[in-house]
Coordinates of C-alpha atoms and ligand atoms in Angstrom, one line a residue:
M146 CA -37.1 -4.0 23.2
F147 CA -37.7 -1.8 20.2
S148 CA -35.8 1.2 21.5
K149 CA -33.7 3.9 19.9
K150 CA -30.7 1.6 20.6
F151 CA -32.4 -1.2 18.7
Q152 CA -33.0 1.2 15.8
R153 CA -29.4 2.3 15.7
K154 CA -28.1 -1.2 16.0
Y155 CA -30.0 -2.3 12.9
A156 CA -29.6 1.0 11.1
L157 CA -33.4 1.4 10.7
T158 CA -35.2 4.6 9.7
D159 CA -38.1 5.7 11.9
Q160 CA -40.6 4.2 9.5
G161 CA -38.4 1.0 9.4
L162 CA -38.7 0.8 13.2
R163 CA -42.5 1.1 13.0
N164 CA -42.6 -1.6 10.3
T165 CA -40.4 -3.9 12.3
K166 CA -42.8 -3.6 15.2
R167 CA -45.7 -4.4 12.9
G168 CA -43.8 -7.4 11.6
A169 CA -43.0 -8.7 15.0
F170 CA -46.7 -8.2 16.1
W171 CA -48.0 -10.2 13.2
T172 CA -45.4 -12.9 13.7
V173 CA -46.6 -13.2 17.3
I174 CA -50.2 -13.6 16.1
V175 CA -49.2 -16.1 13.4
N176 CA -47.3 -18.2 15.9
L177 CA -50.1 -18.1 18.4
V178 CA -52.7 -19.0 15.7
V179 CA -50.5 -22.0 14.6
M180 CA -50.2 -23.0 18.2
G181 CA -54.0 -22.7 18.4
G182 CA -54.1 -25.2 15.5
M183 CA -52.1 -27.6 17.7
G184 CA -54.6 -27.0 20.4
I185 CA -57.4 -28.0 18.1
L186 CA -55.5 -31.1 17.1
Y187 CA -55.1 -31.9 20.7
L188 CA -58.8 -31.5 21.5
L189 CA -59.9 -33.5 18.6
T190 CA -57.5 -36.3 19.3
G191 CA -58.6 -36.2 23.0
S192 CA -62.2 -36.6 22.2
F193 CA -61.4 -39.3 19.6
M194 CA -59.4 -41.2 22.2
E195 CA -62.3 -40.9 24.6
T196 CA -64.6 -42.7 22.1
L197 CA -62.1 -45.5 22.0
T198 CA -61.6 -46.0 25.7
E199 CA -65.0 -45.1 27.0
E200 CA -67.0 -46.6 24.1
K201 CA -68.8 -43.3 23.5
N202 CA -70.3 -42.6 20.1
L203 CA -68.1 -40.8 17.6
P204 CA -68.6 -37.1 17.9
T205 CA -70.3 -35.4 15.0
V206 CA -68.0 -34.4 12.2
V207 CA -69.5 -30.9 11.8
F208 CA -67.7 -29.4 14.8
P209 CA -64.2 -30.5 13.9
I210 CA -64.6 -29.5 10.3
A211 CA -65.9 -26.1 11.3
L212 CA -63.0 -25.7 13.7
T213 CA -60.4 -26.7 11.1
V214 CA -61.9 -24.4 8.5
L215 CA -61.8 -21.5 11.0
F216 CA -58.2 -22.3 11.7
L217 CA -57.3 -22.4 8.1
V218 CA -59.0 -19.1 7.3
L219 CA -57.4 -17.4 10.3
S220 CA -54.0 -18.8 9.5
F221 CA -54.2 -17.6 5.9
L222 CA -55.3 -14.1 7.0
T223 CA -52.6 -13.7 9.6
H224 CA -49.9 -15.1 7.4
L225 CA -50.9 -12.6 4.7
Q226 CA -50.6 -9.7 7.2
Q227 CA -47.3 -11.0 8.4
Y228 CA -46.0 -11.2 4.9
Q229 CA -47.0 -7.7 4.1
A230 CA -45.6 -6.3 7.3
T231 CA -42.2 -8.0 6.8
Y232 CA -41.4 -8.5 3.1
G233 CA -43.7 -6.0 1.6
L234 CA -42.7 -2.9 3.5
V235 CA -39.1 -3.6 3.6
Y236 CA -38.6 -2.5 0.0
N237 CA -39.6 0.9 1.0
E238 CA -37.1 0.7 3.8
V239 CA -34.3 0.0 1.3
K240 CA -35.3 3.0 -0.7
A241 CA -35.7 5.2 2.3
T242 CA -32.4 4.2 3.7
R243 CA -30.5 4.9 0.5
L244 CA -32.2 8.3 0.1
S245 CA -31.5 9.3 3.7
M246 CA -27.9 8.1 3.3
A247 CA -27.6 10.2 0.1
E248 CA -29.0 13.2 2.0
R249 CA -26.6 12.6 4.8
L250 CA -23.7 12.4 2.3
R251 CA -24.7 15.7 0.9
K252 CA -24.4 17.3 4.3
L253 CA -21.1 15.7 5.3
P254 CA -18.0 17.9 5.3
L255 CA -16.3 17.4 1.9
G256 CA -13.2 16.3 3.7
Y257 CA -15.0 13.2 4.7
F258 CA -14.8 11.9 1.1
G259 CA -11.0 12.3 1.2
K260 CA -10.9 10.1 4.3
R261 CA -13.0 7.3 3.0
D262 CA -12.1 5.6 -0.1
L263 CA -14.8 5.7 -2.8
A264 CA -15.0 1.9 -3.3
D265 CA -15.7 1.6 0.4
L266 CA -18.4 4.2 0.3
T267 CA -20.1 2.7 -2.7
E268 CA -20.0 -0.7 -0.9
T269 CA -21.9 0.9 2.0
L270 CA -24.5 2.5 -0.1
L271 CA -25.1 -0.6 -2.3
G272 CA -23.7 -3.7 -0.7
D273 CA -24.3 -3.0 3.0
V274 CA -27.9 -1.8 2.4
N275 CA -28.6 -4.9 0.3
R276 CA -27.3 -7.1 3.1
M277 CA -29.4 -5.3 5.6
E278 CA -32.5 -5.6 3.4
H279 CA -32.5 -9.3 4.0
V280 CA -32.1 -8.8 7.7
W281 CA -34.9 -6.2 7.8
S282 CA -37.2 -8.4 5.8
H283 CA -36.4 -11.9 7.0
V284 CA -34.9 -11.6 10.4
L285 CA -35.9 -8.8 12.7
G286 CA -39.7 -9.1 12.7
Y287 CA -39.6 -12.9 12.7
L288 CA -37.0 -13.3 15.3
Y289 CA -38.3 -10.8 17.8
G290 CA -41.9 -12.0 17.1
A291 CA -40.7 -15.5 17.9
Y292 CA -39.1 -14.4 21.1
I293 CA -42.4 -12.9 22.3
S294 CA -44.7 -15.7 21.2
T295 CA -42.4 -18.4 22.6
S296 CA -42.2 -16.6 25.9
L297 CA -46.0 -16.5 26.0
I298 CA -46.3 -20.2 25.1
A299 CA -43.5 -21.1 27.6
V300 CA -45.5 -19.5 30.4
C301 CA -48.6 -21.6 29.4
L302 CA -46.4 -24.8 29.4
F303 CA -45.0 -24.0 32.8
V304 CA -48.6 -23.6 34.1
Y305 CA -49.5 -27.1 32.8
D306 CA -46.4 -28.9 34.0
W307 CA -43.1 -27.2 34.9
R308 CA -41.0 -30.4 34.7
L309 CA -42.1 -31.1 31.1
A310 CA -41.8 -27.5 30.3
I311 CA -38.1 -27.4 31.3
A312 CA -37.5 -30.7 29.5
C313 CA -39.0 -29.2 26.4
L314 CA -37.6 -25.7 26.5
W315 CA -34.0 -25.9 27.8
G316 CA -32.7 -26.3 24.3
V317 CA -33.8 -22.9 23.2
P318 CA -31.6 -20.8 25.5
A319 CA -28.8 -23.3 25.1
A320 CA -28.9 -23.0 21.3
F321 CA -29.1 -19.2 21.4
G322 CA -26.3 -19.0 24.0
L323 CA -24.1 -21.0 21.8
L324 CA -24.8 -18.8 18.8
F325 CA -24.3 -15.5 20.7
G326 CA -21.2 -17.0 22.3
S327 CA -19.8 -17.5 18.8
R328 CA -20.9 -14.0 17.8
K329 CA -17.4 -12.5 17.9
I330 CA -16.0 -15.3 15.8
A331 CA -18.7 -14.8 13.1
A332 CA -18.3 -11.0 13.2
R333 CA -14.6 -11.2 12.8
A334 CA -14.9 -13.6 9.9
S335 CA -17.4 -11.3 8.3
E336 CA -15.1 -8.3 8.7
R337 CA -12.2 -10.3 7.3
T338 CA -14.3 -11.4 4.3
K339 CA -15.3 -7.9 3.6
K340 CA -11.8 -6.6 3.8
A341 CA -10.6 -9.3 1.4
A342 CA -13.5 -8.4 -1.0
L343 CA -12.5 -4.7 -0.8
R344 CA -8.9 -5.6 -1.6
V345 CA -10.1 -7.4 -4.7
S346 CA -12.2 -4.5 -5.9
D347 CA -9.4 -2.0 -5.1
G348 CA -7.0 -4.2 -7.1
I349 CA -9.3 -4.3 -10.1
Q350 CA -9.9 -0.6 -9.9
E351 CA -6.2 0.1 -9.6
A352 CA -5.4 -2.1 -12.6
L353 CA -8.0 -0.3 -14.7
E354 CA -6.8 3.1 -13.7
N355 CA -3.2 2.3 -14.4
V356 CA -3.8 0.2 -17.4
R357 CA -1.6 2.4 -19.5
E358 CA 1.4 2.4 -17.2
I359 CA 1.0 -1.4 -16.7
R360 CA 1.0 -2.0 -20.4
A361 CA 3.8 0.4 -21.0
T362 CA 6.0 -1.3 -18.5
N363 CA 5.0 -4.8 -19.4
Q364 CA 3.8 -5.6 -16.0
E365 CA 0.5 -7.3 -17.0
E366 CA 1.5 -10.7 -15.7
L367 CA 2.8 -9.4 -12.4
Y368 CA -0.5 -7.4 -11.9
L369 CA -2.7 -10.4 -12.9
D370 CA -0.8 -12.6 -10.5
R371 CA -1.2 -10.2 -7.7
L372 CA -4.9 -9.9 -8.5
N373 CA -5.3 -13.7 -8.6
Q374 CA -3.7 -13.9 -5.2
K375 CA -6.1 -11.4 -3.8
I376 CA -9.1 -13.3 -5.3
D377 CA -7.8 -16.7 -4.0
E378 CA -7.4 -15.2 -0.6
H379 CA -10.9 -13.7 -0.6
E380 CA -12.3 -17.1 -1.5
R381 CA -10.3 -18.8 1.2
I382 CA -11.3 -16.4 3.8
M383 CA -15.0 -16.5 2.8
T384 CA -15.1 -20.3 2.8
R385 CA -13.5 -20.4 6.2
G386 CA -15.9 -17.8 7.5
E387 CA -19.0 -19.7 6.1
L388 CA -17.7 -22.9 7.5
G389 CA -17.2 -21.4 10.9
T390 CA -20.7 -20.0 11.2
G391 CA -22.2 -23.1 9.6
I392 CA -20.8 -25.3 12.3
F393 CA -22.3 -23.1 15.1
V394 CA -25.7 -22.8 13.4
N395 CA -26.0 -26.6 13.0
A396 CA -24.7 -27.3 16.4
A397 CA -27.3 -24.9 17.8
S398 CA -30.1 -26.6 15.8
V399 CA -29.1 -30.0 17.1
I400 CA -29.0 -28.8 20.7
M401 CA -32.5 -27.4 20.3
R402 CA -33.8 -30.7 18.9
L403 CA -32.4 -32.6 21.8
G404 CA -35.4 -31.1 23.6
V405 CA -37.6 -33.6 21.9
A406 CA -35.7 -36.5 23.4
T407 CA -35.6 -35.0 26.9
T408 CA -39.3 -34.3 26.7
I409 CA -40.1 -37.9 25.7
L410 CA -37.8 -39.3 28.4
T411 CA -39.1 -37.0 31.1
G412 CA -42.7 -37.6 30.0
A413 CA -42.3 -41.4 29.9
G414 CA -40.8 -41.2 33.4
L415 CA -43.7 -39.1 34.7
I416 CA -46.3 -41.4 33.0
L417 CA -44.7 -44.5 34.6
S418 CA -44.8 -42.9 38.0
G419 CA -48.4 -42.0 37.3
E420 CA -48.0 -38.3 37.7
I421 CA -49.3 -37.3 34.3
N422 CA -51.4 -38.9 31.7
F423 CA -50.4 -39.7 28.2
M424 CA -52.5 -36.9 26.7
L425 CA -50.4 -34.2 28.5
L426 CA -47.2 -35.7 27.0
F427 CA -49.0 -35.7 23.7
L428 CA -49.8 -32.1 24.1
F429 CA -46.2 -31.2 24.8
L430 CA -45.0 -33.2 21.9
L431 CA -47.4 -31.3 19.6
V432 CA -46.3 -28.0 20.9
I433 CA -42.7 -28.9 20.7
T434 CA -42.9 -29.4 17.0
R435 CA -44.1 -25.9 16.5
I436 CA -42.1 -24.1 19.2
Y437 CA -38.8 -24.9 17.5
A438 CA -40.0 -24.1 14.0
P439 CA -39.7 -20.3 14.2
F440 CA -36.3 -20.6 15.9
D441 CA -35.1 -23.2 13.5
Q442 CA -35.7 -20.7 10.8
S443 CA -34.2 -18.0 12.7
L444 CA -31.0 -19.8 13.8
A445 CA -29.6 -19.3 10.4
L446 CA -31.0 -15.8 10.4
I447 CA -29.3 -15.0 13.7
A448 CA -26.0 -16.0 12.1
E449 CA -26.9 -13.6 9.3
M450 CA -27.8 -10.9 11.7
I451 CA -24.5 -11.2 13.5
I452 CA -22.6 -11.1 10.2
S453 CA -24.7 -8.2 9.0
Q454 CA -23.8 -6.3 12.1
V455 CA -20.7 -5.1 10.4
S456 CA -22.9 -3.6 7.6
A457 CA -25.3 -2.0 10.1
D458 CA -22.4 -0.5 11.9
R459 CA -21.0 1.0 8.7
I460 CA -24.4 2.5 7.8
T461 CA -24.8 3.9 11.4
E462 CA -21.3 5.3 11.2
L463 CA -22.3 7.3 8.2
Y464 CA -25.3 8.6 10.0
E465 CA -23.3 9.6 13.0
T466 CA -20.5 11.4 11.3
P467 CA -21.1 15.0 12.3
A468 CA -22.6 16.9 9.4
A469 CA -21.2 20.3 8.3
N470 CA -24.2 22.5 9.1
G471 CA -24.6 26.2 9.3
N472 CA -26.5 29.2 8.6
S473 CA -28.2 29.3 5.2
K474 CA -27.8 33.0 5.0
F475 CA -24.4 34.4 4.0
T476 CA -24.1 38.1 3.6
P477 CA -20.5 39.0 3.9
N478 CA -19.2 42.5 3.9
G479 CA -16.8 42.3 1.0
H480 CA -14.7 39.1 0.3
D481 CA -11.5 39.4 2.2
I482 CA -10.4 36.0 3.5
V483 CA -8.8 36.2 6.9
F484 CA -7.1 33.4 8.7
E485 CA -6.8 34.1 12.4
H486 CA -4.6 31.7 14.4
V487 CA -5.8 28.7 12.5
H488 CA -4.8 25.3 13.7
F489 CA -5.7 22.2 11.7
A490 CA -5.2 18.4 11.8
Y491 CA -6.5 15.9 9.2
D492 CA -6.3 13.2 11.9
E493 CA -4.2 13.3 15.0
K494 CA -1.2 15.1 13.6
E495 CA -1.5 18.9 13.4
V496 CA -0.5 20.2 9.9
L497 CA -1.2 23.9 10.3
H498 CA 0.1 25.7 13.4
D499 CA -1.2 29.1 14.2
V500 CA -1.6 30.3 10.7
S501 CA -2.7 33.9 10.3
F502 CA -2.9 35.9 7.0
T503 CA -5.3 38.0 5.0
A504 CA -6.1 37.6 1.3
K505 CA -7.7 40.9 0.2
E506 CA -10.5 41.3 -2.3
G507 CA -9.2 42.5 -5.7
E508 CA -5.7 41.1 -5.0
V509 CA -3.9 38.0 -5.9
T510 CA -2.5 36.3 -2.8
A511 CA 0.1 33.6 -3.6
L512 CA 0.8 30.7 -1.2
V513 CA 4.3 29.4 -1.7
G514 CA 6.5 27.0 0.2
P515 CA 8.1 23.6 -0.1
S516 CA 5.9 20.6 -0.9
G517 CA 4.0 19.4 2.1
S518 CA 4.1 22.8 3.8
G519 CA 0.3 23.2 3.9
K520 CA -0.5 25.3 0.8
S521 CA -3.3 23.0 -0.5
T522 CA -4.6 22.6 3.0
C523 CA -5.0 26.4 3.5
A524 CA -6.9 26.6 0.2
R525 CA -9.2 23.8 1.2
L526 CA -9.8 25.3 4.6
A527 CA -10.6 28.7 3.0
A528 CA -13.6 27.0 1.4
R529 CA -14.6 25.0 4.5
L530 CA -13.9 21.7 2.8
W531 CA -12.7 20.7 6.2
D532 CA -13.5 22.3 9.6
I533 CA -10.5 23.7 11.5
T534 CA -9.5 22.6 14.9
G535 CA -8.6 26.0 16.3
G536 CA -8.7 29.7 15.4
K537 CA -11.1 31.3 12.9
I538 CA -11.5 31.8 9.2
L539 CA -13.5 34.9 8.2
V540 CA -14.8 35.8 4.8
G541 CA -16.1 39.4 4.6
G542 CA -16.1 39.4 8.4
I543 CA -18.2 36.3 8.8
D544 CA -16.9 33.1 10.5
I545 CA -17.3 30.5 7.8
S546 CA -17.6 27.7 10.2
K547 CA -21.1 29.1 10.9
V548 CA -22.2 29.0 7.3
D549 CA -23.8 26.1 5.5
P550 CA -21.1 24.8 3.2
E551 CA -23.5 24.6 0.3
V552 CA -24.4 28.2 0.6
L553 CA -20.8 29.2 1.2
L554 CA -19.5 27.5 -1.9
T555 CA -21.8 29.6 -4.1
D556 CA -19.3 32.4 -3.6
Y557 CA -16.3 30.3 -4.6
S558 CA -14.8 29.1 -7.8
M559 CA -12.1 26.5 -7.6
V560 CA -9.7 25.6 -10.3
F561 CA -7.7 22.7 -8.9
Q562 CA -5.3 20.4 -10.6
D563 CA -7.5 17.4 -10.5
V564 CA -10.2 18.8 -12.8
I565 CA -13.3 16.6 -12.5
L566 CA -15.0 16.2 -15.9
F567 CA -18.1 14.2 -16.6
D568 CA -18.8 11.9 -19.5
D569 CA -20.8 14.5 -21.3
T570 CA -20.2 17.1 -24.0
V571 CA -17.8 19.9 -23.7
M572 CA -20.7 22.3 -23.6
E573 CA -22.4 20.5 -20.6
N574 CA -19.1 20.2 -18.8
I575 CA -18.7 24.0 -18.9
R576 CA -22.3 24.6 -18.0
L577 CA -21.7 22.9 -14.7
G578 CA -20.2 26.2 -13.6
K579 CA -23.6 27.8 -13.5
R580 CA -26.9 26.0 -13.5
G581 CA -29.2 27.1 -16.2
A582 CA -26.6 29.2 -18.1
T583 CA -27.6 29.8 -21.7
D584 CA -25.6 28.5 -24.6
A585 CA -24.4 32.0 -25.4
E586 CA -23.1 32.4 -21.9
V587 CA -21.3 29.1 -22.0
L588 CA -19.7 30.0 -25.4
A589 CA -18.6 33.4 -24.1
A590 CA -17.0 31.8 -21.1
A591 CA -15.3 29.1 -23.3
Q592 CA -13.9 31.8 -25.5
A593 CA -12.6 33.8 -22.6
A594 CA -10.9 30.7 -21.3
N595 CA -9.2 30.0 -24.7
C596 CA -11.2 26.8 -25.2
E597 CA -12.2 27.8 -28.7
E598 CA -9.1 26.8 -30.4
F599 CA -9.0 23.2 -29.2
V600 CA -12.7 22.7 -29.4
R601 CA -12.6 23.7 -33.0
H602 CA -10.6 20.6 -33.7
L603 CA -13.0 18.2 -32.0
P604 CA -15.2 16.3 -34.3
Q605 CA -18.5 17.8 -33.1
G606 CA -17.1 21.0 -31.6
Y607 CA -18.8 21.8 -28.3
D608 CA -21.2 18.9 -28.7
T609 CA -18.3 16.3 -28.6
P610 CA -18.6 13.9 -25.7
I611 CA -15.3 14.0 -23.9
G612 CA -15.2 10.4 -22.5
E613 CA -15.2 9.4 -18.9
N614 CA -13.3 12.0 -16.9
G615 CA -12.2 13.8 -20.0
A616 CA -10.0 11.0 -21.2
R617 CA -9.8 12.6 -24.6
L618 CA -8.4 15.9 -23.4
S619 CA -4.9 17.0 -22.5
G620 CA -4.0 18.5 -19.1
G621 CA -4.0 22.0 -20.4
E622 CA -7.3 21.6 -22.2
R623 CA -8.9 20.2 -19.1
Q624 CA -7.7 23.1 -17.1
R625 CA -9.1 25.5 -19.6
I626 CA -12.5 23.8 -19.3
S627 CA -12.2 24.2 -15.6
I628 CA -11.3 27.9 -16.0
A629 CA -14.3 28.4 -18.3
R630 CA -16.5 26.9 -15.6
A631 CA -15.1 29.4 -13.1
L632 CA -15.6 32.3 -15.5
L633 CA -19.2 31.3 -16.0
K634 CA -19.8 31.0 -12.3
D635 CA -18.1 34.4 -11.8
A636 CA -17.9 33.9 -8.0
P637 CA -16.2 36.6 -6.0
I638 CA -13.6 34.2 -4.5
L639 CA -11.2 32.2 -6.6
L640 CA -9.1 29.4 -5.3
L641 CA -6.5 28.3 -7.8
D642 CA -4.0 25.5 -7.8
E643 CA -1.6 26.0 -10.7
A644 CA -0.7 23.0 -12.6
T645 CA 2.7 21.5 -11.6
A646 CA 2.8 19.3 -14.7
S647 CA 4.6 21.3 -17.3
L648 CA 2.2 22.4 -20.0
D649 CA 3.7 23.0 -23.5
V650 CA 4.5 26.6 -24.1
E651 CA 1.5 27.3 -26.2
N652 CA -0.9 25.7 -23.8
E653 CA 0.7 27.5 -20.9
T654 CA 0.3 30.9 -22.6
K655 CA -3.3 30.1 -23.4
V656 CA -4.0 29.1 -19.8
Q657 CA -2.3 32.2 -18.4
E658 CA -4.3 34.4 -20.7
A659 CA -7.5 32.7 -19.6
L660 CA -6.5 33.0 -16.0
S661 CA -5.7 36.7 -16.1
R662 CA -9.3 37.3 -17.4
L663 CA -10.6 35.2 -14.5
L664 CA -8.6 36.9 -11.8
A665 CA -9.8 40.4 -12.3
G666 CA -11.4 42.0 -9.3
K667 CA -11.7 38.9 -7.3
T668 CA -10.2 37.6 -4.0
V669 CA -7.7 35.2 -5.4
L670 CA -5.8 32.6 -3.4
V671 CA -3.4 30.8 -5.6
I672 CA -1.1 27.9 -4.8
A673 CA 1.7 29.2 -7.0
H674 CA 4.2 27.0 -8.8
R675 CA 5.3 29.4 -11.5
M676 CA 7.7 32.3 -11.1
R677 CA 5.5 34.4 -13.3
T678 CA 2.5 34.1 -11.0
V679 CA 4.6 34.6 -8.0
E680 CA 6.1 37.8 -9.3
A681 CA 2.8 39.1 -10.4
A682 CA 1.1 38.5 -7.1
D683 CA 0.1 41.3 -4.9
K684 CA 1.1 39.4 -1.8
I685 CA 3.0 36.3 -1.0
I686 CA 2.5 34.1 2.0
V687 CA 5.5 31.7 2.5
L688 CA 4.6 28.6 4.4
S689 CA 7.0 26.1 5.9
D690 CA 6.0 23.1 8.0
G691 CA 2.5 24.4 8.5
Q692 CA 3.5 27.9 9.6
V693 CA 3.7 31.3 8.0
V694 CA 7.4 32.2 7.9
E695 CA 7.3 35.2 5.6
E696 CA 4.6 37.5 4.2
G697 CA 4.7 40.5 1.9
A698 CA 4.9 41.9 -1.6
P699 CA 7.3 40.0 -3.9
T700 CA 9.8 42.8 -4.2
E701 CA 9.8 43.2 -0.4
L702 CA 10.4 39.6 0.2
M703 CA 13.2 39.5 -2.4
S704 CA 15.0 42.3 -0.5
R705 CA 15.0 40.1 2.6
D706 CA 17.3 37.2 3.1
G707 CA 14.6 34.7 3.9
L708 CA 13.1 31.4 2.6
F709 CA 11.4 33.1 -0.3
R710 CA 14.6 34.6 -1.7
H711 CA 16.4 31.4 -1.1
M712 CA 13.7 29.4 -3.0
V713 CA 13.7 31.8 -5.9
E714 CA 17.4 31.7 -6.2
L715 CA 17.4 28.0 -6.1
Q716 CA 14.9 27.9 -8.9
R717 CA 16.8 30.4 -11.0
Q718 CA 19.9 28.4 -10.7
S719 CA 18.2 25.2 -11.9
A720 CA 17.0 25.3 -15.4
G721 CA 13.3 25.4 -14.6
W722 CA 11.5 28.5 -13.7
S723 CA 8.8 26.9 -11.7
L724 CA 8.5 26.9 -8.0
K725 CA 7.5 23.7 -6.3
Ligands
LIG1078 P1 1.3 21.4 0.0 O1 0.1 21.8 -0.7 O2 2.1 22.6 0.5 O3 2.2 20.5 -0.7 P2 -0.5 20.0 1.8 O4 -1.4 21.1 2.3 O5 -1.0 19.2 0.7 O6 0.9 20.7 1.4 O7 0.0 19.1 3.0 C1 0.3 19.6 4.3 C2 0.5 18.4 5.2 O8 -0.8 17.7 5.4 C3 1.4 17.3 4.6 O9 2.2 16.8 5.7 C4 0.5 16.2 4.1 O10 1.1 15.0 4.3 C5 -0.7 16.4 5.0 N1 -2.0 16.0 4.3 C6 -2.4 16.6 3.1 N2 -3.6 16.1 2.8 C7 -3.9 15.2 3.7 C8 -5.0 14.3 3.9 N3 -6.1 14.3 3.1 N4 -5.0 13.5 5.0 C9 -4.0 13.5 5.9 N5 -2.9 14.3 5.7 C10 -2.9 15.1 4.7

């Protein structure tokens, strides 16, 4: 029962599985003790009835009182144990699950985060785990404990009288059958509710992110209307879902209770035909009140368990996404980046076909090509942000797919367009480049990256908080911070995505100056958009539709009548000097 499959199904950690077993064990004991209480009641009633019918003297009160006290003490102690084994321990389980999920996230290929949207991932870490918390604490131990104890009691009932036992117990499988039969409906409703909720949170996030554009274009009402619609829809879907499961839960509960009626009817029949005496029926009626109790509780819980299956699956999916592992030692021989017949697909569709090129150490290698030709993809692959589907990528002769991404990345600096800044000071944002860098080192890097001049105008200089994701900085300024980080890190490989957004002339010159300091002596792979960069590159790789179509020094390529020359001429004819 409590197998690996069970553990996966409910997204339990190893400790969680052990705790659930404990919870189930104590639930069995509690249910048996309570049943024992019924036994005591039966015995006492029996002996009391004997005094009535056979005119015996009343038994002494000492024995029944002692028995009752014993029962109460036992009941208290076992309930206490059950409580600790179910509620108490589960809080550790929540913590353990979140920690192990975070650990897992750390190991996942970075590409995974591009695939799953952030709101969805947060929902799994917080919402799904919360939902499971209730299942772990209130459902699993209780329910599986109840299965075991009821099976034991059912065996006893069958031994006493199989006809009454059937009359008394048929409702249990019928009720459960109904619930499990409706499982698909409940799961679908839950999935639908969750999707609607995600649409609402996505809508809110989108509105917040685009608040400027929305205001600028006077679209507030349109946006709010759309959000309102999403919220209404969520409410509707949720109500319908709850109603659906509610009907099944209540129907199951009614069916189970029909067992009382059938027991009385069968019992009465059997008494009339003289096959059993009244006391046996009385015993069954006592038992019946208790045998349904754990299930009555758990019927609603089962519904919850079914609904929560979606959450459990999402957690399990996270655990089962293959991690990007690898050797924690990385000792390359130099830092040439070599692509050997690389194939790659983000999902089904292949976007790089048999790409081979070399980016030499100490040189600037520029990737150019039309938009969508695979330039960014090549840059991401060079840092193992994704794993390739065919071929090999070597850095200093070492296959990077065999190297732990965390270790590999220590040799890379990346200056991409979407610079991620944290809501901290300028100083701390630059310090991210190198953990434990001294203030002097940070300042030197900032100067080399031409940050000095704009930082001077900030109210508290380097100690100015820059707002969430650098809201207070311009594109060029953000990029200079990112360059400063890279300078500070001073990694041998630099992946660079030039800004496409046109910076003002002054900003551009400053960024260029900063970059030239950064490039010296490194293996530089740049996604080039500017003529200047392209002309200054040592080597150019021209990509088109995921294939290398030309390769060579800029002058060499210009002398050929190929895509590169064509692109350059096109750019020269148009006013802009930038390559896109
Ligand atoms: P470039 O940088 O040259 O504009 P990209 O490397 O960004 O080109 O894109 C190459 C191809 O891969 C395009 O067809 C693009 O649609 C696709 N692509 C890029 N990123 C993703 C992604 N995260 N998921 C799926 N497809 C992607």
